[in-house]
Short mmCIF file of C-alpha atoms in Angstrom, two decimals:
data_model
loop_
_atom_site.label_atom_id
_atom_site.label_comp_id
_atom_site.label_asym_id
_atom_site.label_seq_id
_atom_site.Cartn_x
_atom_site.Cartn_y
_atom_site.Cartn_z
CA MET A 212 -6.93 6.67 15.33
CA LYS A 213 -4.55 9.09 12.81
CA VAL A 214 -3.51 8.24 9.63
CA SER A 215 -1.59 10.61 7.41
CA VAL A 216 0.11 10.66 3.79
CA GLN A 217 2.40 13.24 3.16
CA GLU A 218 4.95 14.78 2.01
CA ARG A 219 6.75 16.15 5.01
CA ASP A 220 8.77 15.09 7.73
CA PHE A 221 7.70 13.57 10.71
CA ASP A 222 8.12 13.91 14.58
CA LEU A 223 8.85 10.76 16.17
CA SER A 224 8.57 11.85 20.01
CA ALA A 225 5.91 13.92 18.71
CA GLU A 226 3.91 11.16 18.06
CA VAL A 227 4.64 9.30 20.03
CA ALA A 228 3.57 11.74 23.20
CA ALA A 229 -0.06 12.18 21.25
CA ILE A 230 -1.09 9.00 21.69
CA SER A 231 0.56 8.57 24.85
CA LYS A 232 -1.32 10.64 27.21
CA SER A 233 -4.08 8.42 28.45
CA LYS A 234 -3.69 7.12 31.53
CA ALA A 235 -4.72 3.81 30.74
CA VAL A 236 -1.86 3.20 28.56
CA GLY A 237 1.11 1.23 29.52
CA ALA A 238 2.69 0.18 26.14
CA VAL A 239 3.78 2.59 23.74
CA ALA A 240 5.82 -0.16 20.78
CA SER A 241 7.40 2.40 17.31
CA PHE A 242 8.68 1.38 14.16
CA VAL A 243 10.51 4.00 11.80
CA GLY A 244 11.29 3.05 8.45
CA VAL A 245 14.19 5.16 6.70
CA VAL A 246 15.72 5.34 3.34
CA ARG A 247 18.43 2.74 2.82
CA GLU A 248 21.74 4.12 0.62
CA VAL A 249 19.74 5.17 -2.86
CA PRO A 250 17.83 8.41 -3.68
CA MET A 251 13.66 7.60 -4.31
CA THR A 252 10.67 8.39 -5.48
CA LEU A 253 7.87 7.20 -3.54
CA GLU A 254 4.34 7.67 -5.32
CA HIS A 255 0.92 6.14 -4.16
CA TYR A 256 -3.18 6.13 -4.97
CA PRO A 257 -4.61 8.68 -3.65
CA GLY A 258 -7.34 8.44 -1.19
CA MET A 259 -6.89 4.56 -1.58
CA THR A 260 -4.17 4.85 0.48
CA GLU A 261 -5.52 5.97 3.59
CA THR A 262 -8.47 3.85 2.99
CA ALA A 263 -6.06 0.66 2.77
CA ILE A 264 -4.26 2.27 5.69
CA ARG A 265 -7.48 2.15 8.06
CA LYS A 266 -8.90 -1.07 6.53
CA ILE A 267 -5.23 -2.47 8.56
CA VAL A 268 -5.17 -0.26 12.08
CA GLU A 269 -8.94 -1.31 11.94
CA GLU A 270 -8.03 -5.24 11.49
CA ALA A 271 -5.02 -5.02 14.58
CA GLY A 272 -7.56 -3.38 16.97
CA SER A 273 -9.50 -6.53 16.41
CA ARG A 274 -6.87 -8.83 17.20
CA TRP A 275 -5.17 -6.84 19.73
CA GLN A 276 -5.41 -3.65 22.21
CA VAL A 277 -5.25 -0.96 20.17
CA MET A 278 -6.01 2.19 22.77
CA ASP A 279 -4.78 4.45 19.97
CA CYS A 280 -2.33 4.25 16.41
CA THR A 281 -0.83 6.72 14.49
CA VAL A 282 0.32 5.92 11.40
CA ILE A 283 2.41 8.46 9.00
CA HIS A 284 4.05 7.40 5.30
CA ARG A 285 5.66 10.06 3.05
CA HIS A 286 5.81 10.05 -0.29
CA GLY A 287 7.09 12.37 -3.26
CA ALA A 288 11.28 12.47 -3.44
CA LEU A 289 13.15 10.90 -0.25
CA GLN A 290 16.85 10.93 0.17
CA PRO A 291 18.88 8.16 1.89
CA GLY A 292 18.26 8.90 5.75
CA ASP A 293 15.20 9.98 5.48
CA GLN A 294 11.96 9.12 7.28
CA ILE A 295 9.74 7.11 4.78
CA VAL A 296 6.95 5.53 7.54
CA LEU A 297 6.14 5.79 11.49
CA VAL A 298 3.54 2.88 12.71
CA ALA A 299 3.08 3.81 16.65
CA VAL A 300 0.54 1.45 18.75
CA ALA A 301 -0.12 2.64 22.29
CA SER A 302 -1.23 -0.17 24.79
CA ALA A 303 -1.24 -1.20 28.09
CA HIS A 304 0.99 -4.16 28.12
CA ARG A 305 3.60 -4.68 25.58
CA GLY A 306 2.79 -7.72 24.36
CA ASP A 307 -0.12 -5.98 22.40
CA ALA A 308 1.46 -3.17 21.60
CA PHE A 309 4.54 -4.73 19.73
CA ALA A 310 2.71 -7.43 18.12
CA ALA A 311 0.21 -4.93 16.64
CA CYS A 312 2.78 -2.31 15.07
CA GLU A 313 4.36 -5.05 13.36
CA PHE A 314 0.95 -6.35 12.21
CA ILE A 315 0.50 -3.05 10.73
CA MET A 316 4.01 -2.80 8.90
CA ASP A 317 4.07 -6.20 7.64
CA TYR A 318 0.42 -5.35 5.77
CA LEU A 319 1.11 -1.54 5.16
CA LYS A 320 4.36 -3.44 3.21
CA THR A 321 1.77 -5.76 1.09
CA GLN A 322 -1.68 -3.97 0.99
CA ALA A 323 -0.87 -0.28 0.98
CA PRO A 324 -0.42 1.25 -2.51
CA PHE A 325 3.08 2.72 -2.26
CA TRP A 326 5.52 2.12 -5.15
CA LYS A 327 8.98 3.17 -5.15
CA LYS A 328 11.24 3.89 -7.53
CA GLU A 329 15.05 4.13 -7.29
CA HIS A 330 17.61 6.86 -8.41
CA ARG A 331 20.88 5.12 -8.96
CA PRO A 332 23.93 6.57 -10.79
CA ASP A 333 23.00 4.60 -13.88
CA GLY A 334 19.12 5.59 -14.07
CA ALA A 335 15.63 5.01 -12.25
CA ARG A 336 14.02 1.81 -11.84
CA TRP A 337 11.28 0.63 -10.49
CA VAL A 338 11.79 -1.24 -6.93
CA GLU A 339 10.40 -5.10 -7.46
CA ALA A 340 8.31 -6.37 -4.85
CA ARG A 341 10.11 -8.74 -2.59
CA ALA A 342 8.15 -12.23 -1.82
CA SER A 343 9.47 -11.97 1.78
CA ASP A 344 6.95 -9.55 2.18
CA ASP A 345 4.03 -11.41 1.35
CA HIS A 346 5.28 -14.34 3.54
CA ALA A 347 5.76 -11.64 6.24
CA ALA A 348 1.57 -10.90 6.38
CA GLU A 349 0.51 -14.24 5.36
CA ARG A 350 2.32 -15.61 8.56
CA TRP A 351 -0.59 -13.25 10.48
CA GLN A 352 -3.31 -15.47 9.04
CA GLY A 353 -3.63 -18.26 11.36
CA ALA A 354 -2.65 -15.64 14.43
CA PRO A 355 -4.62 -15.53 17.15
CA ARG A 356 -7.83 -12.94 16.52
CA LYS A 357 -9.06 -12.94 20.44
CA LYS A 358 -7.49 -10.36 21.74
CA ALA A 359 -5.27 -10.96 25.13
CA SER A 360 -5.24 -8.64 28.11
CA MET B 70 -21.06 0.27 -19.76
CA LYS B 71 -18.19 2.84 -18.84
CA VAL B 72 -15.72 2.52 -16.32
CA LYS B 73 -12.87 4.94 -15.39
CA VAL B 74 -9.46 3.30 -15.47
CA LEU B 75 -6.12 4.12 -13.62
CA PHE B 76 -2.86 3.10 -13.91
CA PHE B 77 0.53 3.57 -11.53
CA ALA B 78 3.82 3.29 -10.84
CA GLY B 79 5.70 1.27 -13.90
CA LEU B 80 2.22 0.83 -15.61
CA ARG B 81 1.62 4.13 -16.26
CA GLU B 82 5.17 5.44 -17.70
CA GLN B 83 5.30 2.47 -19.62
CA LEU B 84 1.78 3.10 -20.95
CA GLY B 85 2.25 6.08 -21.23
CA THR B 86 -0.84 7.69 -19.32
CA ALA B 87 -2.46 7.64 -15.96
CA GLY B 88 -5.86 6.47 -17.27
CA GLU B 89 -8.69 7.19 -19.10
CA GLU B 90 -12.95 6.25 -19.62
CA VAL B 91 -12.93 3.16 -21.20
CA GLU B 92 -16.10 1.80 -23.04
CA LEU B 93 -16.59 -1.98 -22.66
CA PRO B 94 -18.17 -4.44 -24.74
CA GLY B 95 -21.25 -6.89 -23.75
CA GLY B 96 -20.10 -9.61 -21.42
CA VAL B 97 -17.11 -7.91 -19.98
CA SER B 98 -18.12 -8.39 -16.23
CA THR B 99 -14.85 -8.62 -14.62
CA VAL B 100 -11.62 -7.33 -13.35
CA ALA B 101 -9.93 -10.11 -15.74
CA GLY B 102 -12.22 -9.48 -18.66
CA LEU B 103 -11.76 -5.43 -18.97
CA ARG B 104 -7.68 -6.68 -18.56
CA ALA B 105 -7.95 -8.90 -20.95
CA HIS B 106 -9.63 -6.28 -22.84
CA LEU B 107 -7.22 -3.57 -22.96
CA ARG B 108 -4.48 -6.38 -23.90
CA ALA B 109 -6.41 -7.24 -27.19
CA ARG B 110 -5.20 -3.62 -28.20
CA GLY B 111 -2.03 -5.25 -28.56
CA GLY B 112 1.26 -2.96 -28.35
CA ASN B 113 2.21 -1.52 -24.69
CA PHE B 114 -1.00 -2.62 -23.62
CA GLU B 115 -0.51 -6.22 -24.31
CA GLN B 116 2.34 -6.73 -22.85
CA VAL B 117 2.28 -4.30 -19.98
CA LEU B 118 -0.69 -6.57 -19.22
CA SER B 119 0.11 -9.58 -20.32
CA GLU B 120 -1.07 -13.02 -18.14
CA LYS B 121 2.68 -13.08 -17.02
CA ALA B 122 3.42 -9.37 -15.61
CA LEU B 123 2.99 -9.17 -11.90
CA VAL B 124 0.14 -6.98 -11.96
CA ARG B 125 -2.52 -5.80 -9.01
CA ALA B 126 -6.05 -4.34 -9.37
CA ALA B 127 -8.52 -2.13 -7.24
CA VAL B 128 -12.18 -1.52 -7.92
CA ASN B 129 -13.30 1.75 -6.33
CA GLN B 130 -9.71 1.87 -4.30
CA ASP B 131 -10.11 -1.80 -2.57
CA MET B 132 -8.03 -4.50 -3.74
CA VAL B 133 -9.70 -6.96 -5.33
CA GLN B 134 -9.01 -10.92 -6.60
CA PRO B 135 -8.79 -10.53 -10.78
CA THR B 136 -12.43 -12.40 -10.59
CA SER B 137 -14.20 -9.34 -9.33
CA ALA B 138 -16.95 -8.36 -10.63
CA ILE B 139 -16.96 -4.36 -12.30
CA LYS B 140 -20.16 -2.34 -13.02
CA ALA B 141 -21.18 0.68 -14.88
CA GLY B 142 -19.19 4.01 -13.39
CA ASP B 143 -16.85 2.33 -11.60
CA GLU B 144 -13.01 3.22 -11.04
CA VAL B 145 -10.95 0.27 -11.92
CA ALA B 146 -6.82 0.58 -11.12
CA PHE B 147 -4.13 -1.96 -12.18
CA PHE B 148 -0.67 -1.32 -10.96
CA PRO B 149 2.42 -3.59 -9.83
CA PRO B 150 2.51 -5.02 -6.65
CA VAL B 151 3.16 -2.66 -3.81
CA THR B 152 6.57 -1.83 -2.72
CA GLY B 153 5.51 0.52 0.31
CA GLY B 154 6.93 0.55 4.25
#
């Protein structure tokens, strides 16, 4: 497992290649979040951020077959079109890879301590959390916990 | 007892501080108790930590509920609902 909170950009193909080396890996699902329209600054809680993401990945590993996983989240100043976040999950089959990737992303949105500040022409403002993000994370609570094969 | 209190994002900006050591009076033993203690200072603290304000908390870098216990030496962080991803 690799968890990194960093200012620098990341290379999707290199990260996917790094978790695809095992011959048992048959599926890699990845998600990349991109800055939309407005420049922003991302603040985080150093130390807690990494711990929170690791816990989410471990929880995903207890529900689905996760052979390897990389989560990279950037902080600092970001421009429209910049990559913000990467979640990549390697598994034997696509079902586990897709589900674990989406689960990690949904929980990251509500549990990992990041805050976005948008810089608009009329001034800067902190982005408000959306109830839809809480709902996205909550829908996993009733989801099966056993590992699919 | 003394705890280390941290503020992030909008809370840090509105309060004008990233954190401080806080000496707690006897009887304050939960996150909600600490929040009420800080709120009682008045001014920005009263406003930013008001009961209506959506504020999340972590104790020793673990997200917790308001009823969670705190002890001497803990790092207690207050912040708005998170908006990463």
